[in-house]
XYZ file of C-alpha atoms in Angstrom:
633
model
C -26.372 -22.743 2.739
C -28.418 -19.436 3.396
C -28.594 -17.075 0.674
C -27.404 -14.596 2.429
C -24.167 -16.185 3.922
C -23.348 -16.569 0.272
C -20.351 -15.102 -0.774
C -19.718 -13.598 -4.822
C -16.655 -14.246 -6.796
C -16.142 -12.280 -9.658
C -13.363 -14.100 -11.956
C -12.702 -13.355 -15.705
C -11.228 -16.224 -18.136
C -8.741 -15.452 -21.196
C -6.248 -17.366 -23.490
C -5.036 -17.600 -26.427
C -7.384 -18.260 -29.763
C -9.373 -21.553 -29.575
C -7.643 -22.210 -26.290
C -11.003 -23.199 -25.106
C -12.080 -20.317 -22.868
C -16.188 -20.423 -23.948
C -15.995 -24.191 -23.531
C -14.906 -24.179 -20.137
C -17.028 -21.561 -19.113
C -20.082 -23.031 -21.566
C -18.880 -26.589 -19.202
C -19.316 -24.720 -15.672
C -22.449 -23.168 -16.550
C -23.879 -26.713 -17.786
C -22.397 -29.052 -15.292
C -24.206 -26.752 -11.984
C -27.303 -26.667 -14.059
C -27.326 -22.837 -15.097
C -29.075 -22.824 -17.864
C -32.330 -23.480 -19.089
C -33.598 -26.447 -21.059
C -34.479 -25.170 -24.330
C -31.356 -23.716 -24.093
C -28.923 -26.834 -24.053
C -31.639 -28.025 -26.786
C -30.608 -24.923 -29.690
C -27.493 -25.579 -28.455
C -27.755 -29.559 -29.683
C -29.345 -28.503 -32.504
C -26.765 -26.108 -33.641
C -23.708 -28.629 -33.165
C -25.907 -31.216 -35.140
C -25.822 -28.676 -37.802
C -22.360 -28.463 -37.803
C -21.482 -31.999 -37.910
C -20.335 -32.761 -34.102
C -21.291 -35.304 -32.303
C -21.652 -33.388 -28.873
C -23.125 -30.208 -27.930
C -20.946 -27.142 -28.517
C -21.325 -25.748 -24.918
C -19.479 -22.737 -26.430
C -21.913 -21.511 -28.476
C -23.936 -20.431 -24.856
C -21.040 -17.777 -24.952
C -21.032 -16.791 -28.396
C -23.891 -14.077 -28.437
C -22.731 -11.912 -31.368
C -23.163 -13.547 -34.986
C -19.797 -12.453 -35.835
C -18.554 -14.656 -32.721
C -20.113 -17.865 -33.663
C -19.105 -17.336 -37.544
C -15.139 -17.014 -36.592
C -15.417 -19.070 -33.176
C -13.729 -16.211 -31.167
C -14.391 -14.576 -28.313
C -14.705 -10.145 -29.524
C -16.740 -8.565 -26.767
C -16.724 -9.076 -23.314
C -19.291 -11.320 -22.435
C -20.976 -11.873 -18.546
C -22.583 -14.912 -17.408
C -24.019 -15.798 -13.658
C -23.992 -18.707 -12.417
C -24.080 -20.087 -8.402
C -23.582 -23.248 -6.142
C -24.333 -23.782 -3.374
C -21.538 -22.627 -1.799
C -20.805 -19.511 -3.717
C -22.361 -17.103 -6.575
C -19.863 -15.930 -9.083
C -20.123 -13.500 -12.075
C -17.985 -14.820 -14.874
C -16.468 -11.836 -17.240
C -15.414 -13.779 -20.668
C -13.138 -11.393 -22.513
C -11.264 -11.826 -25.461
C -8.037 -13.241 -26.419
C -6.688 -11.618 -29.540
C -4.154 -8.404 -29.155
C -6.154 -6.174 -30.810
C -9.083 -6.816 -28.383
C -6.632 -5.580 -24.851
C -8.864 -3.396 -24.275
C -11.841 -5.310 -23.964
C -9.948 -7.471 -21.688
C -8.919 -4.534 -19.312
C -12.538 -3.957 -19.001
C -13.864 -7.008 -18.299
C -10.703 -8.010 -16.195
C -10.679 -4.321 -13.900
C -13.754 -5.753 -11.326
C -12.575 -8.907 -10.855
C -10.722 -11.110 -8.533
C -9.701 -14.128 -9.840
C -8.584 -15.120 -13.471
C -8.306 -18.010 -15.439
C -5.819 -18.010 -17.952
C -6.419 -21.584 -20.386
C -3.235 -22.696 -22.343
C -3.919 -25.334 -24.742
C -2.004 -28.383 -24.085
C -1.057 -28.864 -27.242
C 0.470 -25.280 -28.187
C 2.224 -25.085 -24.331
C 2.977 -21.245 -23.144
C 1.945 -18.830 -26.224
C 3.094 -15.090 -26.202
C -0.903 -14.808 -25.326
C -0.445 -16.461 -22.416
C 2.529 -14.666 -21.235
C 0.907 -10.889 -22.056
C -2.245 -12.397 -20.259
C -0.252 -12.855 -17.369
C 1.238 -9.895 -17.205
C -1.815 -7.805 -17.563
C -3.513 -9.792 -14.884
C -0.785 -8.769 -13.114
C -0.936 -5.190 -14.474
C -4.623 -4.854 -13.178
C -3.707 -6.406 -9.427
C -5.834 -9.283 -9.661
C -4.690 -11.213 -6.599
C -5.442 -14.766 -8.151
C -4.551 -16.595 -10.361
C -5.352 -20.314 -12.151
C -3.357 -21.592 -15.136
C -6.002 -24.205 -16.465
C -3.943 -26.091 -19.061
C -6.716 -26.875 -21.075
C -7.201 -29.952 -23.887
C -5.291 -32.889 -21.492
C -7.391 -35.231 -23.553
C -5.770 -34.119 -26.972
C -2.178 -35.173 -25.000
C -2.867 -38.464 -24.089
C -3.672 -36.830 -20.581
C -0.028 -36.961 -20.236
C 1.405 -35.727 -17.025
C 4.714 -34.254 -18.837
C 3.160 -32.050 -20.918
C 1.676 -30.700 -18.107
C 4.557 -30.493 -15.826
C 6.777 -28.974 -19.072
C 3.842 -25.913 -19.340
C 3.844 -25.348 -15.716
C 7.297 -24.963 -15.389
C 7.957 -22.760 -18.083
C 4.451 -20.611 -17.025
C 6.408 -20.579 -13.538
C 10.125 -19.083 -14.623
C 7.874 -16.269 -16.472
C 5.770 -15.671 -13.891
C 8.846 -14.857 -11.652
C 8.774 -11.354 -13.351
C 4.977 -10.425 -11.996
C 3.368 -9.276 -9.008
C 1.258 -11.771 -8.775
C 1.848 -14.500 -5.404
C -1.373 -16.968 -5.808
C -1.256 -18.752 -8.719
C -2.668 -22.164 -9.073
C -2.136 -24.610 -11.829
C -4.614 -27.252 -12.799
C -5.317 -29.704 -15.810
C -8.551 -29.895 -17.275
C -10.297 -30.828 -20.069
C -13.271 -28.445 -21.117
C -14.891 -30.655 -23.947
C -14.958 -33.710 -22.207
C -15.307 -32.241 -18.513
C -12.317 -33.521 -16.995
C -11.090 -32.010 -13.543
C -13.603 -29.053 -14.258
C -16.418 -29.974 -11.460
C -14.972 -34.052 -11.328
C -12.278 -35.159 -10.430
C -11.063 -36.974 -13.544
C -10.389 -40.976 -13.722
C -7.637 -39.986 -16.306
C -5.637 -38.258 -14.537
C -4.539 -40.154 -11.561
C -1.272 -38.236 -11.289
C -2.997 -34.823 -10.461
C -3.696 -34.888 -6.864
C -4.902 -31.070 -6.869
C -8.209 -29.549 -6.584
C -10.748 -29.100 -9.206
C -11.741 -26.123 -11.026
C -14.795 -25.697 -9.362
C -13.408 -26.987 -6.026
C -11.283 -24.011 -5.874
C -13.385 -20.949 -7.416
C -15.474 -21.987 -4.598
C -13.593 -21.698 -1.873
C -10.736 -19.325 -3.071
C -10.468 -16.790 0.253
C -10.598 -13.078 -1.632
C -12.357 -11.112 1.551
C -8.775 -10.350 2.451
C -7.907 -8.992 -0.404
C -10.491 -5.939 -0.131
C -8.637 -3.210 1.576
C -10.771 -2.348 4.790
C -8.052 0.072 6.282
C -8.327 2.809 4.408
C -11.550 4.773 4.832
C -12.555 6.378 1.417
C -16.446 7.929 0.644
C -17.012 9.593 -2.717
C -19.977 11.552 -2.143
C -22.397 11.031 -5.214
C -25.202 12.794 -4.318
C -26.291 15.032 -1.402
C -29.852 13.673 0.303
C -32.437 16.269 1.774
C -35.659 15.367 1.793
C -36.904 17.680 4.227
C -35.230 20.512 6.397
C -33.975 18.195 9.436
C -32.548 15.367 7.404
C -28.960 16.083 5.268
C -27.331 12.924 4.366
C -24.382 12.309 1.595
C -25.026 9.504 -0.519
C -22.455 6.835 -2.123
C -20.010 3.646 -1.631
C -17.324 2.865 0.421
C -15.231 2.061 -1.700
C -13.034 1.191 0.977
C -12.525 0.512 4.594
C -15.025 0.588 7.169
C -17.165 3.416 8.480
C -19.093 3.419 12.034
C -21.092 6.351 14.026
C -18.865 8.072 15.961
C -15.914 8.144 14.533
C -13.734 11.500 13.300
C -14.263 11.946 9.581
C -12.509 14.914 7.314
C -14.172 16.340 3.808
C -12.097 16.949 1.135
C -11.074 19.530 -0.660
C -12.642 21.538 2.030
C -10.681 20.149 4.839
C -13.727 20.398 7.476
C -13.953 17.697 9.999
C -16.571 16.140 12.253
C -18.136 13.004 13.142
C -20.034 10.525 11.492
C -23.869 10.676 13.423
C -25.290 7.998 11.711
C -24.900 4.711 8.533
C -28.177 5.364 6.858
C -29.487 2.537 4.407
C -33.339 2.407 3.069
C -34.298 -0.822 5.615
C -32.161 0.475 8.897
C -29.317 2.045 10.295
C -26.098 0.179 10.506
C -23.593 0.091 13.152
C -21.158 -0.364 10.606
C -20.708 -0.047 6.807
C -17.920 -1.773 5.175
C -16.038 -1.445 1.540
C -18.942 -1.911 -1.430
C -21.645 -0.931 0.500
C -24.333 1.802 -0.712
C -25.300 4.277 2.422
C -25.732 7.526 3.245
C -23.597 8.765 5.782
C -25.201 12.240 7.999
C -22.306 13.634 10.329
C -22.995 16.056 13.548
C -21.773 19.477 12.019
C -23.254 21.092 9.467
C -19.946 20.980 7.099
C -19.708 22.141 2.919
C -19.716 18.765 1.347
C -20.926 18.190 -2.088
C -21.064 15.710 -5.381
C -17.460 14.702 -5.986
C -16.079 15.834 -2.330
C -14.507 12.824 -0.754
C -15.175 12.154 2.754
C -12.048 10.104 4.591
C -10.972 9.209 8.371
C -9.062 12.166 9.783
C -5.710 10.521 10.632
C -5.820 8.260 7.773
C -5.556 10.987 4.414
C -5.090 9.833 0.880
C -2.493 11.736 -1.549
C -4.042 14.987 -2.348
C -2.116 16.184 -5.982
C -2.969 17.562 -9.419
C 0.057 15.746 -10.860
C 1.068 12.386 -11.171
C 2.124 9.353 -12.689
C 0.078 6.598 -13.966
C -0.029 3.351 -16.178
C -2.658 4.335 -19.091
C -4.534 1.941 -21.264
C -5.213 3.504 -24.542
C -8.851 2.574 -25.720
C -9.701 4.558 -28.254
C -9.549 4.292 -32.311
C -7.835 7.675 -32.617
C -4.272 7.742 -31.293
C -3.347 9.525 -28.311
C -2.132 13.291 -28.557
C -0.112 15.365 -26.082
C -2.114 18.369 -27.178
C -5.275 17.277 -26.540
C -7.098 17.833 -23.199
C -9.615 15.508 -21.820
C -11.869 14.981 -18.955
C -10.659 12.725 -15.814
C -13.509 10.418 -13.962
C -11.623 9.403 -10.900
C -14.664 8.117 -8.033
C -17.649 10.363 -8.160
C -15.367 13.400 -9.879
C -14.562 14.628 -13.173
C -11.954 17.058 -13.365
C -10.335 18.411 -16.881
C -7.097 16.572 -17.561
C -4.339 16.563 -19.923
C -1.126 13.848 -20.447
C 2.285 16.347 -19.802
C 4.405 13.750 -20.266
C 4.812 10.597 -21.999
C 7.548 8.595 -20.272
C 7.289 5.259 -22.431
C 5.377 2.140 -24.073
C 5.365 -1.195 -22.971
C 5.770 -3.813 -25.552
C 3.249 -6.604 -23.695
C 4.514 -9.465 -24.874
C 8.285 -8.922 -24.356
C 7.515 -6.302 -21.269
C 10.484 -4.035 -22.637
C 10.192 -0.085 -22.432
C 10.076 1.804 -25.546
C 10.233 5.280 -26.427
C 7.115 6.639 -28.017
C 5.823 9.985 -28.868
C 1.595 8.511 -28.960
C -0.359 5.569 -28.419
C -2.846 3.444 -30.934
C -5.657 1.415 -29.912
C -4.573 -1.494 -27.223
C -1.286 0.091 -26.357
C 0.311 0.512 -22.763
C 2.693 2.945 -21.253
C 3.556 5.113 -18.290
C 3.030 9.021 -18.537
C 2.830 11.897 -15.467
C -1.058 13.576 -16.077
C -1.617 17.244 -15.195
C -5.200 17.512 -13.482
C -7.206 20.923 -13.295
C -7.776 20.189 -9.761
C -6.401 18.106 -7.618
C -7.472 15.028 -6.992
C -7.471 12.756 -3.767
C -5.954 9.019 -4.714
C -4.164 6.056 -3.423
C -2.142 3.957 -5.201
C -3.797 1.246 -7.225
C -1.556 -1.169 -5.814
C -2.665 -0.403 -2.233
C -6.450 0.999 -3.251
C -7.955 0.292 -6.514
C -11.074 2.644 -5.966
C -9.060 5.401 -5.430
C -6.317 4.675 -7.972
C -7.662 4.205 -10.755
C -9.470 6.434 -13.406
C -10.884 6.893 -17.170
C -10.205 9.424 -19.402
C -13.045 11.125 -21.850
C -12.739 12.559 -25.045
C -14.830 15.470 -24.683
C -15.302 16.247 -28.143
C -16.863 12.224 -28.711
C -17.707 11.631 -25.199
C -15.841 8.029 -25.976
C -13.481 6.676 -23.276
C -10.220 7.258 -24.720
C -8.029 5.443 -21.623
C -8.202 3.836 -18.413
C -5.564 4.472 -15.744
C -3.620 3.150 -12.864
C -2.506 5.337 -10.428
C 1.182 5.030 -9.590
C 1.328 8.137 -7.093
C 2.986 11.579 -7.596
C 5.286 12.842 -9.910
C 8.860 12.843 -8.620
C 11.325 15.665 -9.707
C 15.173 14.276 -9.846
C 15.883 17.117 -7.568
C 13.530 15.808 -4.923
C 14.831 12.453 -5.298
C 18.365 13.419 -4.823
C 17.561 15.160 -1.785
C 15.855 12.549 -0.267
C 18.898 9.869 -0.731
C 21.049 12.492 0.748
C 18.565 12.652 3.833
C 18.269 8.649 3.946
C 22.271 9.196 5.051
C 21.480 9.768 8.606
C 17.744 8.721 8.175
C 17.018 13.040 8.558
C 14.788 15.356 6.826
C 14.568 18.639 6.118
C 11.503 21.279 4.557
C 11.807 21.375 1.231
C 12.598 25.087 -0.503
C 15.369 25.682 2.166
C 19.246 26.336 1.990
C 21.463 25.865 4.656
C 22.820 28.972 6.004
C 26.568 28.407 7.368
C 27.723 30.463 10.807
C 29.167 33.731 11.073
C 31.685 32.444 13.573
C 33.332 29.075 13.231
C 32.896 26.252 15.365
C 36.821 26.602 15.413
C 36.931 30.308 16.377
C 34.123 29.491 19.261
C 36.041 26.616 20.674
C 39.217 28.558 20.424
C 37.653 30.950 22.312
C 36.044 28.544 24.902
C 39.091 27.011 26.089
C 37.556 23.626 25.599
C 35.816 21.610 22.428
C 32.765 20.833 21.782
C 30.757 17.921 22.623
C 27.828 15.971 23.309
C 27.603 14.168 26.487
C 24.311 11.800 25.839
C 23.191 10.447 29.681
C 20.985 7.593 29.133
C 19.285 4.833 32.005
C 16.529 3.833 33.459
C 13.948 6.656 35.189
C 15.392 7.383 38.628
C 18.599 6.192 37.764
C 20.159 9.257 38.471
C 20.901 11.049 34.871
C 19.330 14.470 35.922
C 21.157 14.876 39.458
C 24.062 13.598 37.392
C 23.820 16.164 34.676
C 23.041 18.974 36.772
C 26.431 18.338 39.023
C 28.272 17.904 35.926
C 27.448 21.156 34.108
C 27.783 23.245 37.588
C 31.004 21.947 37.200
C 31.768 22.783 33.740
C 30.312 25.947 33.959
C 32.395 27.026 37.176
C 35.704 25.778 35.381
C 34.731 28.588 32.674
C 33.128 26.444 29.929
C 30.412 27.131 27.171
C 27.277 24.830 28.302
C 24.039 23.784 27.761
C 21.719 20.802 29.375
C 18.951 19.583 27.573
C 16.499 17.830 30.090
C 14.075 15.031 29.090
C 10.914 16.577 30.949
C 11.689 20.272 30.270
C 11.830 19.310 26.153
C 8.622 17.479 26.771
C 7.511 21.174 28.133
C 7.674 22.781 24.855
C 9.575 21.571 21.768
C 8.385 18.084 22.131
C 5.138 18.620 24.197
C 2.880 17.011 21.299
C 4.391 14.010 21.864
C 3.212 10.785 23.287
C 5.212 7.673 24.276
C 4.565 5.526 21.944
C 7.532 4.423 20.016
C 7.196 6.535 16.752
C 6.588 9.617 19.289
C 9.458 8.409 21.130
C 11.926 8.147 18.005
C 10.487 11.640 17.175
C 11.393 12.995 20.461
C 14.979 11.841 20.260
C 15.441 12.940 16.466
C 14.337 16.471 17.312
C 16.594 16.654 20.205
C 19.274 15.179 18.614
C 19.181 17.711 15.997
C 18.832 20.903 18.815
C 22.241 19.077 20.235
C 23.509 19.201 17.254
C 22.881 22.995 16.321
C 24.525 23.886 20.060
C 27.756 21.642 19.198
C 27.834 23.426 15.927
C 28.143 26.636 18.417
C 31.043 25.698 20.561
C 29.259 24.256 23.398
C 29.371 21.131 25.430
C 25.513 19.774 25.834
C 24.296 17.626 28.248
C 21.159 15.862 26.949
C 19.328 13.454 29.375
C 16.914 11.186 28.083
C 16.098 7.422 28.896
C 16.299 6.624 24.985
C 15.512 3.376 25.481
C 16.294 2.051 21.851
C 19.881 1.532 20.729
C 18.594 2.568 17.345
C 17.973 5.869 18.821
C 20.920 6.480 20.501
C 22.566 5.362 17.359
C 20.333 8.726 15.479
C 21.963 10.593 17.771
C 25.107 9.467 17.499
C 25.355 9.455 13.768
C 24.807 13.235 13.411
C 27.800 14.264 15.531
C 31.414 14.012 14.528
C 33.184 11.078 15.589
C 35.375 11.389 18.522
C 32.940 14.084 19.878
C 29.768 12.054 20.987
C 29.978 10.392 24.260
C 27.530 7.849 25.335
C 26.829 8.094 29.217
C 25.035 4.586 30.357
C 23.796 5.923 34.074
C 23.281 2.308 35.314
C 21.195 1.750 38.494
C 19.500 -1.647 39.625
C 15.845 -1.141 38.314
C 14.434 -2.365 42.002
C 16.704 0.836 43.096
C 15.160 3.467 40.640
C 12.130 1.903 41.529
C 12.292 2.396 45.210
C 13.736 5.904 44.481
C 10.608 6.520 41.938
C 11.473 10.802 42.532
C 8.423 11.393 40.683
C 5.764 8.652 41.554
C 5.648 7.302 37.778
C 7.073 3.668 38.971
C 3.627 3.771 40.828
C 1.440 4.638 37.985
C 3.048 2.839 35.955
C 2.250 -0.305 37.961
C -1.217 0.629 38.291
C -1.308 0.573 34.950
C -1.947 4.528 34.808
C 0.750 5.169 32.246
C 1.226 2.953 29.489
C 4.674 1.720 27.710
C 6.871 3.000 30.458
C 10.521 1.834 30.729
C 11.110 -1.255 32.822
C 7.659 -2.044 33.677
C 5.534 -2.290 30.084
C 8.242 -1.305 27.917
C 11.802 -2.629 27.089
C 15.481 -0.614 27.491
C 18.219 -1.638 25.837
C 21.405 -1.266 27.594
C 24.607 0.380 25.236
C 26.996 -2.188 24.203
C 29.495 -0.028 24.292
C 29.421 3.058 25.480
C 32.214 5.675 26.207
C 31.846 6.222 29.992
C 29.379 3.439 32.121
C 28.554 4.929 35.782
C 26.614 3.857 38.742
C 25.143 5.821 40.686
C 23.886 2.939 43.322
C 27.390 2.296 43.920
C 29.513 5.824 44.010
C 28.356 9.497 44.789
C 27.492 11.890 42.376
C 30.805 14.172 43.015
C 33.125 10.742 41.913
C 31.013 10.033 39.032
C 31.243 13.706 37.906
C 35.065 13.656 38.728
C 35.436 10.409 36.462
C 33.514 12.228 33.252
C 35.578 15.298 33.413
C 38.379 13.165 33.440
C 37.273 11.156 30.623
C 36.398 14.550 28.731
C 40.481 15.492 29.736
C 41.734 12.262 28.303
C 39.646 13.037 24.738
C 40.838 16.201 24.799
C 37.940 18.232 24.848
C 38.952 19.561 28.079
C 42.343 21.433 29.153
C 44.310 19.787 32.090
């Protein structure tokens, strides 16, 4: 395979102590030939030393004296290694609690982990906080090597026992790829080879699978996100903004916003040192020049201009305490989030997380190694995602300015939520409606009651719905003529005249569509709430949003209106031509020709205005209306 079509893997191994995690990776680098002669050789001679038979391939892991003294794994240790299939970068971090932190950092760039459980021990409380900060991080995948089969009598019930029991506690992560397999690390079993011994495992092998594992999905190339690192002007007629996508794609053209400043314009060119590219994608290095002449600088964010991230100087996150001295709530500290560093202090600490029985706690600080949730309080605000849906963006360190040590790493959760805010919003999710926030609800000066009283007649809302040319309009009009020569309080809201003013920056698509009918909706609303009857005529095509409209308005008071005409009649009527653009494909997701209508189930009043005149069908409403009583005899 080319070099070039090769594809990296970055993947970071863990376990419990002497669970065989330099071994296997000591095995991998040996078995694809990885490492030198002389090598393998100091390797041999070391394990002679020791008394063993065979070379120690985990003393190519063990690089700090203290490591091959105790046989642990303390820092975080990188190896490279390829096939010819794939090049990986292997992060080996520690097992032992005290050394979490080491394991966040090796573990935060990659994409695949191995978690070894020795066969012997089954599922340790290791294992199980392994697990769940692989899942803490978002590392999409995930193998379980149970490790040592040859120490079991390569017995298949061992393994089954550990993989169920990994599986029931794996039930509480978010983690949805994880593979088991059974290996052997010392003796090489199932690691690149299938292994004679164990006939019952009809899986892949190790390698088998790190090789072909399919991670390009999991990059996020939807949401468009530059950190500007450095401005580039060489001479007067060249300004470019340097940095990485960190994610999404980017291509010349296309509508770009700066942040904070909140300029737009367009991207002119994908500038790398060897050419210009017609597209750059997340993890690539380019500068990006745009068509205006816009205020961006070092730490500005540049991001597609219908596609924002959260913009906040408050918000909650999952922190990662890293540093000797315990965390204080009166210390301040400086915030590297992308290419900016803003100051930064922790307002709140919500709780800890015990890792290895994933209960809360309450807590006033953190030591080294400890976990928890607190809100942050930036100088500035920042511009994040989620780490669950963007990892660049949501995630950040935290500096002690006084050492210059990195006291924490962070996982963005997203903004800080006030109870009030929350309560308002389940109130809202009652009728799916929202309101501006900072408002109160002023109540009329004269009563619904008093109007209708008054009127002669109640209020209500007479919703006319059917296909275009169906009739709802002519219908309507007669109707309220009617009405309003009988003496009574009207008012008709028309499908094209909303689409005039109140509505006019709406499309047809269906969101704009659902928008549409939730803002008129709630204008029908404010006129029942003032005595009138209102005649609204729109297709509303969607029994969900007739279903808006009807929720809002007292029961008993809303009357659905199907206007049904044979769609080959409102075709041949077409009043206003759009049957014909439509079919010429002029106007996109129209009603009956691209775009569905769901007929009312049951509505109050069904007429047809291919079969009767306008005068009997406004005859039968009002005498509908007389029988619900919102008319007078």
């Amino acid at each position: 395979m080319a070099e070039s079509k090769k594809t990296l893997l970055r993947f970071t191994t863990t376990g419990s102590v002497d669970d065989g995690k330099s071994t296997l990776i000591g095995r991998l680098l040996y078995e694809t030939k990885s490492i030198f002669e002389d090598q393998f050789a100091a390797v041999e001679k070391t394990s002679k030393k020791r008394g063993q038979e065979e070379a120690d391939l985990a003393l190519l892991l063990d690089g700090l004296a203290a490591e091959r003294e105790q046989g642990i794994t303390i820092d975080v240790a990188y190896r490279y290694f390829e096939t010819t299939n794939r090049k990986f970068i292997i992060a080996d971090t520690p097992g032992h609690e005290q050394y979490t932190r080491n394991m966040i950092t090796g573990a935060s760039t990659a994409e695949l982990a191995i978690i070894l459980v020795d066969a012997r021990n089954g599922v340790m409380t290791q294992s199980k906080r392994h697990g769940f900060l692989v899942s803490l991080l978002q590392i999409p995948h995930m193998i379980v090597a149970v490790n040592k089969m040859d120490l079991v009598d390569y017995s298949q019930q061992v393994y089954d026992d550990i993989v169920d029991e990994y599986k029931r506690f794996s039930q509480k992560l978010d983690i949805h790829d994880i593979t088991f397999i059974p290996v052997s690390a010392l003796k090489g079993d199932n690691v690149v080879e299938r292994s004679p011994n164990m006939p019952w495992y009809d899986g892949f092998t190790l390698l088998h699978y790190l090789e072909n594992v399919h991670v390009m999905a999991d990059k996020n190339l939807i949401d468009f996100r530059f950190p500007v690192q450095y401005v580039v002007r060489p001479h007067l007629d060249f300004r470019g903004y340097a940095g990485m996508v960190v994610s999404g794609t980017i291509s010349p053209g296309e509508k770009v916003l700066a942040l904070p400043s909140g300029k737009t314009s367009s991207v002119k060119e994908v500038v790398t040192y060897d050419s210009n590219l017609k597209e750059a994608f997340a993890s690539q290095s380019v500068v990006l020049t745009l068509n205006d002449e816009i205020d961006v600088s070092r730490g500005d964010m540049i991001v597609r201009k219908n596609n924002l991230p959260t913009v906040s100087n408050h918000f909650e996150a999952i922190l990662c305490w890293m540093d000797e001295k315990p965390f204080s709530l009166k210390t301040h500290y400086i915030l590297k989030h992308t290419s900016r560093s803003v100051k930064a202090s922790v307002s709140k600490l919500n709780y800890r997380i015990n890792v290895n029985t994933l209960h809360r706690e309450q807590a006033d600080t953190f030591h080294l190694n400890e976990i928890g949730r607190v809100e942050i309080t930036t100088s500035q605000p920042l511009f994040f995602d989620s780490y669950k849906s963007n990892q660049a963006t949501g995630s950040f360190i935290l500096i002690d300015p006084v050492t210059n040590l990195t006291a924490a790493a962070g996982m963005i959760r997203g903004p800080v939520k006030e109870l009030d805010e929350v309560i308002r919003i389940a109130h809202q999710d009652e009728h799916g409606r929202r309101h501006s926030s900072n408002v109160t609800w002023q109540g009329q000066t004269i009563s619904q009651e008093a109007r209708e009283l008054r009127n002669g007649h109640k209020a209500a809302v007479l919703w006319l719905t059917g296909y275009s040319g169906a009739g709802k309009s002519t219908v309507a009009k007669a109707l309220e003529k009617k009405l309003f020569d009988t003496g009574c309080q009207t008012m008709l809201l028309d499908g094209d005249n909303i689409r005039h003013g109140l509505c006019g920056d709406l499309g047809f698509s269906e969101k704009d569509r659902n928008e549409n009918i939730r803002r008129v909706s709630e204008v029908a609303k404010l006129f029942y709430e003032n005595g009138r009857i209102v005649l609204c005529t729109f297709i509303s095509p969607l029994k969900t949003q007739r279903n808006f409209a009807r929720s809002i308005i007292p029961e008993g008071r809303f009357f659905e209106i199907f206007v049904r005409c044979d769609l080959s009649v409102c075709k041949r009527r077409d009043p206003k031509g759009l049957y014909k653009k439509a079919d010429r494909g002029e106007i996109k997701d129209f009603t009956g020709v691209s775009s569905p209508y769901e007929e009312p189930g049951n509505p109050e009043i069904t007429v047809e205005t291919d079969l009767r005149s306008v005068d009997e069908i406004v005859e039968e409403i009002i005498d509908k209306l007389i029988e619900a009583k919102i008319l007078e005899h």
